[in-house]
Short mmCIF file of C-alpha atoms and ligand atoms in Angstrom, two decimals:
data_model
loop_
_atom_site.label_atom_id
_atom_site.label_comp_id
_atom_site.label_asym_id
_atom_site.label_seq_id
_atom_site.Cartn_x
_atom_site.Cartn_y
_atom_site.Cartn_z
CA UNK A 1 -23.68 -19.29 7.72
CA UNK A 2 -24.65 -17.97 11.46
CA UNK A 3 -26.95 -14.84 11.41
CA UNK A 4 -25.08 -13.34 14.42
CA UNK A 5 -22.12 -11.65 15.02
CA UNK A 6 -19.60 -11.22 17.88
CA UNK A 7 -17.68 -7.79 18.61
CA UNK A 8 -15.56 -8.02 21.30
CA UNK A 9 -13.16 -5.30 20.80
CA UNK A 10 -13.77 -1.48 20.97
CA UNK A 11 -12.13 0.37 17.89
CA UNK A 12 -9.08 2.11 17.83
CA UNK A 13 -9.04 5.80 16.36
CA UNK A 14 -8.89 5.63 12.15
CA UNK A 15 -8.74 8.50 9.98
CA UNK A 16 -10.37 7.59 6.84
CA UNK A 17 -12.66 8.18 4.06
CA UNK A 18 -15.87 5.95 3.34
CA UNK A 19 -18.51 5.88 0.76
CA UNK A 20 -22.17 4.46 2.05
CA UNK A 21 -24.83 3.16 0.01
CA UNK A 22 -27.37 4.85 -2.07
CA UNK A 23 -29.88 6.76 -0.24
CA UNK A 24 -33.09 5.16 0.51
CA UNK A 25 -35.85 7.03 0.31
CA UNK A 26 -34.76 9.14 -3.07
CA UNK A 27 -34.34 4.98 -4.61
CA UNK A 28 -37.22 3.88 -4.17
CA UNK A 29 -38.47 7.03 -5.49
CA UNK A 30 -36.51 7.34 -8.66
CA UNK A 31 -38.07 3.24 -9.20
CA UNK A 32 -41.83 4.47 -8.89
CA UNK A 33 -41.16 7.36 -10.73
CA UNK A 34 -39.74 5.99 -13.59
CA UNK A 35 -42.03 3.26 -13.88
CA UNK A 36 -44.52 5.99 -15.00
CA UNK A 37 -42.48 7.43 -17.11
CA UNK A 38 -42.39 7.16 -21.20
CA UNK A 39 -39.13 5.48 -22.04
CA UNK A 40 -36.03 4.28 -20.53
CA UNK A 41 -34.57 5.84 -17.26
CA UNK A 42 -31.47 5.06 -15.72
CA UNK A 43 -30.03 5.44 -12.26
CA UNK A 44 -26.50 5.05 -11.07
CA UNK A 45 -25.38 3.99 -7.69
CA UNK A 46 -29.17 2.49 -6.99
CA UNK A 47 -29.08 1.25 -3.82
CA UNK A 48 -29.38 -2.19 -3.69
CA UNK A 49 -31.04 -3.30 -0.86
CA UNK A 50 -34.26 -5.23 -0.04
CA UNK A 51 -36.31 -2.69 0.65
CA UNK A 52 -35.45 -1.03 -3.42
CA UNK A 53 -35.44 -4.73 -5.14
CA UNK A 54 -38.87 -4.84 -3.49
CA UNK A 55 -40.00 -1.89 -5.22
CA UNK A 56 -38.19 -3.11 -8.80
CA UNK A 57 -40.53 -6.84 -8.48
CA UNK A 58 -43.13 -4.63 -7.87
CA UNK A 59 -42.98 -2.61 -10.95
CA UNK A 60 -42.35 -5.85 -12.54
CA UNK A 61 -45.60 -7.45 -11.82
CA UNK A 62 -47.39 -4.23 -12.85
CA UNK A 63 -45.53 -5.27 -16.33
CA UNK A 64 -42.82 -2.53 -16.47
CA UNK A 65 -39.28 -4.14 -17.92
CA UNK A 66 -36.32 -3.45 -15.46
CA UNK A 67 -32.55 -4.17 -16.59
CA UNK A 68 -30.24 -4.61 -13.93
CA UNK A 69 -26.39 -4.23 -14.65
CA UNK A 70 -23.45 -4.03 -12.73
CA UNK A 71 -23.47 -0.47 -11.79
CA UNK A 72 -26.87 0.85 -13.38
CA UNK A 73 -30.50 0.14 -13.56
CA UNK A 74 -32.68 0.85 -16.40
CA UNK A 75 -36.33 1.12 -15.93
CA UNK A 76 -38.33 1.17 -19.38
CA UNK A 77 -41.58 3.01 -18.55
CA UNK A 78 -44.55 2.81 -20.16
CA UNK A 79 -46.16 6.23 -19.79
CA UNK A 80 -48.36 6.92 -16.36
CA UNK A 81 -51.34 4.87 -17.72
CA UNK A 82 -48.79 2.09 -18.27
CA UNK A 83 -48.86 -0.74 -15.58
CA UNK A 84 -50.54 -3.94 -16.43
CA UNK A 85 -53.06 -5.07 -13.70
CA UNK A 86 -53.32 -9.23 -13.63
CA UNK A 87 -56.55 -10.48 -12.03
CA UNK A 88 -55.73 -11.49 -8.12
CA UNK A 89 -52.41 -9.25 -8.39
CA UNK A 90 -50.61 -9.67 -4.99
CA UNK A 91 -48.20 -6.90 -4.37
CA UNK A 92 -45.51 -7.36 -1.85
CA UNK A 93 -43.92 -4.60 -0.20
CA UNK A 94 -41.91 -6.92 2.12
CA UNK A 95 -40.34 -4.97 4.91
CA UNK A 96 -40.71 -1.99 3.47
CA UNK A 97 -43.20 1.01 4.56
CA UNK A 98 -41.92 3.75 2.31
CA UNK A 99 -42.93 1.31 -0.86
CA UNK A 100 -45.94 -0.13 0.61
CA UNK A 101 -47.37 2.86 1.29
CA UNK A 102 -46.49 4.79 -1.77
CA UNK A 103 -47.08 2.52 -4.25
CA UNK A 104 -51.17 2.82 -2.72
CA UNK A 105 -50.92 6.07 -3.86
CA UNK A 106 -49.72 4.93 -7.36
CA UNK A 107 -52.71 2.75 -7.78
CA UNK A 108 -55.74 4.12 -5.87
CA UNK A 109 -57.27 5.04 -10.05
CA UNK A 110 -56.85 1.28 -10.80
CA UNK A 111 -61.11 0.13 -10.63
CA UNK A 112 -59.63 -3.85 -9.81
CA UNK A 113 -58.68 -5.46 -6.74
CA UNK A 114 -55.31 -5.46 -5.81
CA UNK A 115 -53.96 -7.24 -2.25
CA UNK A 116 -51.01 -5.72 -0.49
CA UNK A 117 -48.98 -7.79 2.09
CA UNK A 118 -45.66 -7.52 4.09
CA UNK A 119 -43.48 -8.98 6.38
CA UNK A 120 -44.21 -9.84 9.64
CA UNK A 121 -42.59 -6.33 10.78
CA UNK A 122 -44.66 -4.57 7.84
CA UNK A 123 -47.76 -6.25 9.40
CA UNK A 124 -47.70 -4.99 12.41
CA UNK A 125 -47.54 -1.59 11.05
CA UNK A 126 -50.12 0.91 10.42
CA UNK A 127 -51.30 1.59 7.01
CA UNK A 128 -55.23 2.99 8.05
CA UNK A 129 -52.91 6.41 8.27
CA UNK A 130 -52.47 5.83 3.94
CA UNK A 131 -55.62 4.05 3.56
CA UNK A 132 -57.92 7.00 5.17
CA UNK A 133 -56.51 9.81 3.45
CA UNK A 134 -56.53 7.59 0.03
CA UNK A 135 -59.99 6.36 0.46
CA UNK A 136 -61.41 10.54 0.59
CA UNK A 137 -60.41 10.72 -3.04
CA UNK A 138 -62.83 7.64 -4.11
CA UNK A 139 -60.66 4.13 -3.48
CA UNK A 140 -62.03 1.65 -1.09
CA UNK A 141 -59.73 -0.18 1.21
CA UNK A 142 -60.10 -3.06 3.48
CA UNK A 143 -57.77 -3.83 5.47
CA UNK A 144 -56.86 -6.50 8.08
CA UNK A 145 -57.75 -5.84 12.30
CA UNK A 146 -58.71 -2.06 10.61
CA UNK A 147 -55.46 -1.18 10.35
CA UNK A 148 -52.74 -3.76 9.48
CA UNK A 149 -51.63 -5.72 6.18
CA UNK A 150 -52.63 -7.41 4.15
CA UNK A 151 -54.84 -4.97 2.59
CA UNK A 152 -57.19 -4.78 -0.44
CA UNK A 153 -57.47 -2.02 -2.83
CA UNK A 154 -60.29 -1.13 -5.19
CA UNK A 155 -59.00 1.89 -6.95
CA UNK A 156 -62.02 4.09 -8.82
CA UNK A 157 -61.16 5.24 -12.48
CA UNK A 158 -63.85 8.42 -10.53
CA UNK A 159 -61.84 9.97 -7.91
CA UNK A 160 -62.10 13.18 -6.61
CA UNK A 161 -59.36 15.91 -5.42
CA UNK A 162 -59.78 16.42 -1.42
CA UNK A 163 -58.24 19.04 0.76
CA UNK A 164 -55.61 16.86 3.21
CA UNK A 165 -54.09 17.55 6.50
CA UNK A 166 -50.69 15.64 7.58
CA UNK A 167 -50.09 16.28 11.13
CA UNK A 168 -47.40 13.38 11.72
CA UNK A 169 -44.51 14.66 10.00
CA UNK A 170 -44.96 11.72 7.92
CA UNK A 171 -43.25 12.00 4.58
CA UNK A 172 -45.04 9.15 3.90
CA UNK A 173 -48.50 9.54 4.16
CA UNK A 174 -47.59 13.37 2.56
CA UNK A 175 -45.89 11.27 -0.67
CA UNK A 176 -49.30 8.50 -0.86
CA UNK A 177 -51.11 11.90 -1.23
CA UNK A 178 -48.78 13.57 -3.69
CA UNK A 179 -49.13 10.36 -5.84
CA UNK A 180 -53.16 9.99 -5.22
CA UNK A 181 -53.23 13.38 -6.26
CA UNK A 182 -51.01 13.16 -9.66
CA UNK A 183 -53.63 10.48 -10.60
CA UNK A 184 -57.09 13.02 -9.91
CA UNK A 185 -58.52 15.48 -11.93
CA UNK A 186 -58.82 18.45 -10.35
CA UNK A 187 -56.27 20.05 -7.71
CA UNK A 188 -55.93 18.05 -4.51
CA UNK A 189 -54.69 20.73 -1.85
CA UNK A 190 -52.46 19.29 1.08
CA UNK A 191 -50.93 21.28 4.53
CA UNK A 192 -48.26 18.72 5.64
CA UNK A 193 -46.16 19.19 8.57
CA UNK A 194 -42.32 19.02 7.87
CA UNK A 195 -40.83 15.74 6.76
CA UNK A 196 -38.28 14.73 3.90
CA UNK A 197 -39.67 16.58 1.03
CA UNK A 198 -37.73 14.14 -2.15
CA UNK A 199 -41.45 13.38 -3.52
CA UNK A 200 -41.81 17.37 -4.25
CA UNK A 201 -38.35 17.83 -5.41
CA UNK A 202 -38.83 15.05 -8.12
CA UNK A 203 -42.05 16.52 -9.09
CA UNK A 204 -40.31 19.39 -9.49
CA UNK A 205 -37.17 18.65 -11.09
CA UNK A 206 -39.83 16.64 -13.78
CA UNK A 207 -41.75 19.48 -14.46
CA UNK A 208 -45.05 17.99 -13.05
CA UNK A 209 -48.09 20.18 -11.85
CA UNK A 210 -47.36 20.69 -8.42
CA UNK A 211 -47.19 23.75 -6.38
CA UNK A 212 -45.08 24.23 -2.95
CA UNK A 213 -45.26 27.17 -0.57
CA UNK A 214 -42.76 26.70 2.27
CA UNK A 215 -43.90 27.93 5.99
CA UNK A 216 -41.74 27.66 9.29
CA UNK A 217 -43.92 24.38 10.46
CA UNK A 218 -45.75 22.96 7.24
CA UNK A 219 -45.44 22.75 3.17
CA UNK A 220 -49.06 24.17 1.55
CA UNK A 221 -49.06 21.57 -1.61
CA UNK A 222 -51.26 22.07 -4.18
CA UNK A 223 -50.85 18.97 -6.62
CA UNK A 224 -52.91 18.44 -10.57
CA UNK A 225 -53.21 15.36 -12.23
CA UNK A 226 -50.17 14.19 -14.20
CA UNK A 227 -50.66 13.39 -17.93
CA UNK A 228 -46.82 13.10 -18.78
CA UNK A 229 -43.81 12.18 -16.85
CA UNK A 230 -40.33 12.35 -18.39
CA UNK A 231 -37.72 10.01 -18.35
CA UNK A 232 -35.21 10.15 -15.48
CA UNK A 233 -31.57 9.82 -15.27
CA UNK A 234 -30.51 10.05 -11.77
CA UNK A 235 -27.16 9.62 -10.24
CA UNK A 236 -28.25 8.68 -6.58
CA UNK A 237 -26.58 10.32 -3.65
CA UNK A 238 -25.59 8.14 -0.56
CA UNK A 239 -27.81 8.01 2.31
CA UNK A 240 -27.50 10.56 5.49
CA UNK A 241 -29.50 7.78 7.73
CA UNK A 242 -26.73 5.26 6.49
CA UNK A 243 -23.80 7.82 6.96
CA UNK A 244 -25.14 8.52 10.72
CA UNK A 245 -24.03 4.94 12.13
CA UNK A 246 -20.59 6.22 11.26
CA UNK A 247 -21.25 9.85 12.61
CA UNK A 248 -22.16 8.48 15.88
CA UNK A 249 -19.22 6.28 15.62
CA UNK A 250 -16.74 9.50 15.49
CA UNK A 251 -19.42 11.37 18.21
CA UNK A 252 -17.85 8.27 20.45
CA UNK A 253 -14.23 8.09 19.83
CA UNK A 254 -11.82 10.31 21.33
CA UNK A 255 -9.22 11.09 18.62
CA UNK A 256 -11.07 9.72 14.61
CA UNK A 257 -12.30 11.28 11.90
CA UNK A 258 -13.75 10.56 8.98
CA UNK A 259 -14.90 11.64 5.46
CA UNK A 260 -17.99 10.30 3.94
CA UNK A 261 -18.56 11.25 0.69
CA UNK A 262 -21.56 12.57 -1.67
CA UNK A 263 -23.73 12.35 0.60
CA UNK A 264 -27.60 13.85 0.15
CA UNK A 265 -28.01 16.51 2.36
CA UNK A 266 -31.63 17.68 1.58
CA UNK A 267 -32.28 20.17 5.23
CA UNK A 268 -34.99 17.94 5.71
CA UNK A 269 -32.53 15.01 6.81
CA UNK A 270 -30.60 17.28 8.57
CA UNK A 271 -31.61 16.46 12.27
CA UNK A 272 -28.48 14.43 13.18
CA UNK A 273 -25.90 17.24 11.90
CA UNK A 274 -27.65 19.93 14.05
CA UNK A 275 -27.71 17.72 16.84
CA UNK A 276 -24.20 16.14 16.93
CA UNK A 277 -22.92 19.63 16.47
CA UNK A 278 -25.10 21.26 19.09
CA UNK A 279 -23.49 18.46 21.34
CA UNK A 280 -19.80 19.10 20.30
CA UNK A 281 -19.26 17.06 17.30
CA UNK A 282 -16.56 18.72 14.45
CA UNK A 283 -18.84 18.62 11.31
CA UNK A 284 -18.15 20.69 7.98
CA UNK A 285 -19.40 20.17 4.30
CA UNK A 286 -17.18 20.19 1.63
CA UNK A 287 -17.58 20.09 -2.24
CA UNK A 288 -21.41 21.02 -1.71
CA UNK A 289 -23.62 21.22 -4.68
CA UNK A 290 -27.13 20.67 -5.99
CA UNK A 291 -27.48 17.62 -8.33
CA UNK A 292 -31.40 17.60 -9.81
CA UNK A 293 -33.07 19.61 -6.97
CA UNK A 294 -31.20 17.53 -4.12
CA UNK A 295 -28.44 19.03 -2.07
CA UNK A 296 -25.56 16.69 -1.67
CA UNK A 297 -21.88 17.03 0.24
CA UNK A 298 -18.77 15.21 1.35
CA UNK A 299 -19.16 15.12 5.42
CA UNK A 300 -15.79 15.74 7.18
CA UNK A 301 -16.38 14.81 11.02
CA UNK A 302 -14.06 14.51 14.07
CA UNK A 303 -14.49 13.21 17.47
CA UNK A 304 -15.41 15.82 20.02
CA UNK A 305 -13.40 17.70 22.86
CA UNK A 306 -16.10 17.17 25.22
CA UNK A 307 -19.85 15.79 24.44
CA UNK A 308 -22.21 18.06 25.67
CA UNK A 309 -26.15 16.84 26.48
CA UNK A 310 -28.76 18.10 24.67
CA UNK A 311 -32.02 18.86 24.67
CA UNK A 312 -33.60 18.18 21.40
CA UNK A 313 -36.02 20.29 20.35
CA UNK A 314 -39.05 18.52 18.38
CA UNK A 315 -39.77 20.17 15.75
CA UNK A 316 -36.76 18.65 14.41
CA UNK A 317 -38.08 15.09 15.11
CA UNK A 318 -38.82 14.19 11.48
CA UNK A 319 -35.33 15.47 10.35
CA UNK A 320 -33.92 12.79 12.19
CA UNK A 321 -36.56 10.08 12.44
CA UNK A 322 -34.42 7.37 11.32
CA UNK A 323 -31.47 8.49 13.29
CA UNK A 324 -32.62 8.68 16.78
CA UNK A 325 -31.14 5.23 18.00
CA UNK A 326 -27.38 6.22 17.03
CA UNK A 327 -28.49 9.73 18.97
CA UNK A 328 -29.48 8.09 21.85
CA UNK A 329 -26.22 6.05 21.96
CA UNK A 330 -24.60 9.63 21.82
CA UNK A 331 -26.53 11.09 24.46
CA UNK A 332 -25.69 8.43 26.61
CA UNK A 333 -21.96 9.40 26.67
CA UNK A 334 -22.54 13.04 26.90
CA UNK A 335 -22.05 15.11 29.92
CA UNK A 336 -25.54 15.89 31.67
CA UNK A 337 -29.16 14.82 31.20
CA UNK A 338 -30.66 14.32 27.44
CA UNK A 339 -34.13 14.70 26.95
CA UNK A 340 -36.14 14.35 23.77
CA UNK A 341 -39.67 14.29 23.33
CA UNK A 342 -43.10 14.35 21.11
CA UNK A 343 -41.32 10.69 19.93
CA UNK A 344 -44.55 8.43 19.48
CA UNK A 345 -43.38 8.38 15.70
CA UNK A 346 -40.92 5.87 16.77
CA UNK A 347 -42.37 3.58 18.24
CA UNK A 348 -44.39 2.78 14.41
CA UNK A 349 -40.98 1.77 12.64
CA UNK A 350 -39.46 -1.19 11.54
CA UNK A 351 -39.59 -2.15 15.14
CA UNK A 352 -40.61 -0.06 18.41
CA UNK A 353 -37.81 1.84 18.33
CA UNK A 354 -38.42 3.78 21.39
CA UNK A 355 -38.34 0.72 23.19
CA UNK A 356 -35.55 -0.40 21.62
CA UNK A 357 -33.55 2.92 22.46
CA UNK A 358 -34.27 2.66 26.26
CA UNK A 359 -33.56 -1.39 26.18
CA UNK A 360 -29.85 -0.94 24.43
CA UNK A 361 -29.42 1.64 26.97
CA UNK A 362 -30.46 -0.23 29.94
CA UNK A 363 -28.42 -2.89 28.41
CA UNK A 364 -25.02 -0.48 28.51
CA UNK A 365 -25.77 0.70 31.67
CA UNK A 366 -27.14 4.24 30.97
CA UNK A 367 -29.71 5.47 33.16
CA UNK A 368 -33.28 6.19 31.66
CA UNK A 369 -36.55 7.28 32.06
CA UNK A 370 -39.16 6.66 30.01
CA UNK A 371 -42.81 7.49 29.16
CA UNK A 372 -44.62 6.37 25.94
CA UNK A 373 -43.68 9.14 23.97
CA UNK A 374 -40.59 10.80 25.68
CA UNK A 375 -36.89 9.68 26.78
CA UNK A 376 -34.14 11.34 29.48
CA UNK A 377 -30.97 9.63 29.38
CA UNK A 378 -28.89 10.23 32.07
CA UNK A 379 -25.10 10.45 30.80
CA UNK A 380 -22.12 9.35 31.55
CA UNK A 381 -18.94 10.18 30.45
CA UNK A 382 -16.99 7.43 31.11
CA UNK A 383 -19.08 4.71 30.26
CA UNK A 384 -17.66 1.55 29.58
CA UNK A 385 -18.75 -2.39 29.33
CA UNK A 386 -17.49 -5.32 30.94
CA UNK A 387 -20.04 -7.81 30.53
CA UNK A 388 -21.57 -10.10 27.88
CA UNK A 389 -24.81 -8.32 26.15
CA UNK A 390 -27.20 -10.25 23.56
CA UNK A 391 -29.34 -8.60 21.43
CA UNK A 392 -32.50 -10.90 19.60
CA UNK A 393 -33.76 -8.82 17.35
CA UNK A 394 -37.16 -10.32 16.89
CA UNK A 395 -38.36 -8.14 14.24
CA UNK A 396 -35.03 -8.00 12.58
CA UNK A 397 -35.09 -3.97 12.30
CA UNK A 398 -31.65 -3.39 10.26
CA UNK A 399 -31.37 0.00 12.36
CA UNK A 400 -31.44 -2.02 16.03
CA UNK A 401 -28.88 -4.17 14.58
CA UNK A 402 -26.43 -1.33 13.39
CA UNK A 403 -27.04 0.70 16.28
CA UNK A 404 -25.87 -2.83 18.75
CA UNK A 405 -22.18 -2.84 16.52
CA UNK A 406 -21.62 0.80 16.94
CA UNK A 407 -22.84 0.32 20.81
CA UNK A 408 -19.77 -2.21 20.94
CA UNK A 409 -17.51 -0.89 19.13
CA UNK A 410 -17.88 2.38 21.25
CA UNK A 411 -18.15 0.61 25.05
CA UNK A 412 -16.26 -2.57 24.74
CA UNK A 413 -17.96 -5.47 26.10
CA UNK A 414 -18.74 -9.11 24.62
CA UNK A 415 -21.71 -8.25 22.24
CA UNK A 416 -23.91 -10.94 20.56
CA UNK A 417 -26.07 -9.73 18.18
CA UNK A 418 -28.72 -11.74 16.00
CA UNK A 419 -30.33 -10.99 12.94
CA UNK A 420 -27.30 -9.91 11.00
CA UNK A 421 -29.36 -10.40 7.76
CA UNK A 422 -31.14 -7.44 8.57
CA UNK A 423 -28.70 -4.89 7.26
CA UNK A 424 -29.72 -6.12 3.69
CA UNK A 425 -32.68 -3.82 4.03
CA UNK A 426 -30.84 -0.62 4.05
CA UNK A 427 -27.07 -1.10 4.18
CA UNK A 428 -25.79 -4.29 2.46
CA UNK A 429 -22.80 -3.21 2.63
CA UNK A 430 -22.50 -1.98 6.47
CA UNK A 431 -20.31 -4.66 7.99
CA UNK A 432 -17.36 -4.68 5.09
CA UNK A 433 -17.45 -0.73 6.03
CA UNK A 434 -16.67 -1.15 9.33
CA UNK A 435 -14.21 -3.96 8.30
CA UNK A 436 -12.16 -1.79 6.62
CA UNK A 437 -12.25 0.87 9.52
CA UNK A 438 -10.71 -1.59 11.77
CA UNK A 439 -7.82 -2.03 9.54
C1 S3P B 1 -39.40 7.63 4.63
C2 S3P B 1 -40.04 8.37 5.56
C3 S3P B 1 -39.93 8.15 7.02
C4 S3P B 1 -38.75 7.27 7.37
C5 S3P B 1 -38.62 6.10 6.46
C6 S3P B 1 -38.47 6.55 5.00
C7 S3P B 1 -39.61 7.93 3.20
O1 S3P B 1 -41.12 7.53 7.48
O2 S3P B 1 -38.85 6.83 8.70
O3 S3P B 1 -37.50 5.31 6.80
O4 S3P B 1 -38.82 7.48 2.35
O5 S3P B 1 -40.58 8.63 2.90
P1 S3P B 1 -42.41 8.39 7.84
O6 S3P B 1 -42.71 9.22 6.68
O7 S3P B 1 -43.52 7.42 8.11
O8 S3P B 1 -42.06 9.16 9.08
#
């Protein structure tokens, strides 16, 4: 079967309900944590994507039994002292950064040497940002060109708590540190700037030794080493990053609207709400409530009178770090000049996505101008396509190839876009969505 697609249509206005996969981040979390913990834990509504069955094979090969049913997963942990270390273990965190870089923290107390590789994508990426801040509590890292995969770890059953600084915004980095620090005696003190904060609300909902003080800019965490961990039955909210292809889809039509329901709506991963609103998007929660220490909502959203430009402000650039490439396709439509900065971040995903922004912009015909770190998109109201656009995406980043089909489904044109496998990293299930919206 061909790994491309061709949209040559624009959609007509739908008014519909959807429900989008699992959420991401909070999966792979509820897999690491569980794998720690004593006894059998079960999610529902897992999201099944690469990026999570990368995480179950590699609790697997640290010996931890996994049942997969139709609907459910069971993880049966064995206690945090639990995983089974095999002489030349190979871990493989594929294409994902959120596992790879977690699961370092998961292992820095483990005195063998472990190898960590990736995709070609994942390789490019930098990991000296985990492996620096892991190796100050005692593990030794070496890793390939300094900074790049594969890696080797040589935990130390010695470590010592450290006082850490996060100044990305990198939930991370923050989350490698979290887990380093559940596996040190001793309380390992960290000042991390804002990002998704689902690591502290598990910790939190499990009753684990950590301590949060909220400021306007940064979380003061103050995390002990973790003897116990309790089982954990989670029913797993959809994802806001997959729910925003569709958002921007309604920020682009002139008469749609949607409803996307249970959908985790944690403040932290609120970027794109603030921003579609602040530009004229129709956005209310409904049927709001907390489930385990995550907020989570059914999104009703309608097309906008008028879309207005925004400036976005920064400090909201980790709320919506996985979002800006649907934003940008936004901005380009809006009325006025767009201009978001501080975004070096982005350019150290899946692929360089800053690059990627201004390149599918070029590609509609939006004017741009770019620096490394910063984009103004000039935008039009009216813009349409006429022509025939391909898209190679060489790194396969599931987020550039969403981002194309909303692009033309919004503008029209003859689209080919590669790499269709891609989607199996987030959103399996992204194409039969929008399959159903065309009906
Ligand atoms: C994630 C954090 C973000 C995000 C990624 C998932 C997580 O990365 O881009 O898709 O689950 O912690 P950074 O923390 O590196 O910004």
């Amino acid at each position: 079967m061909s790994n491309s697609i061709i949209v040559k249509n624009k959609i007509k206005n739908f008014n519909k309900e959807i429900v989008v996969g699992g959420d991401k981040s909070i999966s792979i979390r509820w897999v690491l944590f569980s794998s720690l913990a004593n006894g059998k834990s079960k999610a529902e509504n897992l999201l099944m994507s690469k990026d999570v069955i990368a995480a179950i094979k590699t609790i697997k090969k640290l010996g931890i039994k996994v049942k997969l049913k139709k609907s459910t997963c069971e993880i049966y942990g064995k206690g945090i002292n639990g995983y089974q270390i095999k002489k030349n273990l190979i871990i493989n965190a594929e294409n994902s950064g959120t596992l790879g870089r977690l699961i370092l923290g998961l292992l820095i107390n483990i005195p063998h040497s472990i190898k960590l590789v990736g995709d070609k994508s994942l390789s490019k990426r930098d990991f000296k940002r985990v492996s620096d801040p892991l190796s100050n509590f005692g593990a030794n890292f070496k890793l390939t060109n300094k900074k790049n995969l594969p890696l080797v770890l040589r935990g130390s059953s010695n470590l010592k708590p450290f006082k850490y600084q996060e100044n990305r915004g990198s939930a991370q980095c923050k989350s490698a540190v979290i887990f380093g620090g559940m596996r040190t005696e001793g309380t390992t003190y960290i000042r991390a700037k804002k990002s998704r904060n689902h690591t502290e609300l598990l910790c939190k909902y499990l009753k684990l030794p950590i301590k949060i003080r909220e400021r306007k800019k940064y979380d003061l965490i103050e995390v002990n080493k973790v003897k116990k961990i309790k089982t954990l039955n989670y029913k797993i909210p959809s994802d806001i990053s997959s729910a925003a292809f569709f958002m921007a889809l309604i920020a682009l039509s002139n008469n749609s609207e949607l409803i996307i329901r249970n959908v985790n709506i944690n403040p932290s991963r609120l970027g794109i709400i603030t921003i579609l609103k602040k530009m004229g998007v129709r956005i209310m929660f409904r049927n709001k409530k907390n489930y385990k220490g995550e907020e989570q909502a059914d999104i009703k959203i309608k097309s906008p009178k008028k879309l207005k430009a925004i400036n976005f402000p920064s400090a909201l650039n980790s709320c919506a770090i996985d979002e800006f490439l649907v934003i940008f396709l936004v901005a380009a439509k809006a009325k006025g000049i767009s201009y978001f900065k501080d975004l070096a971040e982005l350019n150290q995903k899946e692929s360089p996505r800053l690059k990627w922004g201004a390149k599918i912009l070029k590609l509609i015909g939006a004017k741009t101008i770019i620096t490394k770190n910063s984009i103004k998109i000039i935008g039009k109201p009216n813009l349409r396509i006429n022509k025939k656009i391909v898209i190679k995406n060489y790194l396969k980043d599931h987020r550039v190839f969403m981002t194309s089909i909303i692009a033309a489904l919004s503008f029209g044109g003859e689209w080919h876009i590669h790499d269709k496998d891609s989607i199996k990293t987030s959103f399996p299930n992204f194409l039969n969505i929008i399959n159903d919206l065309k009906k």
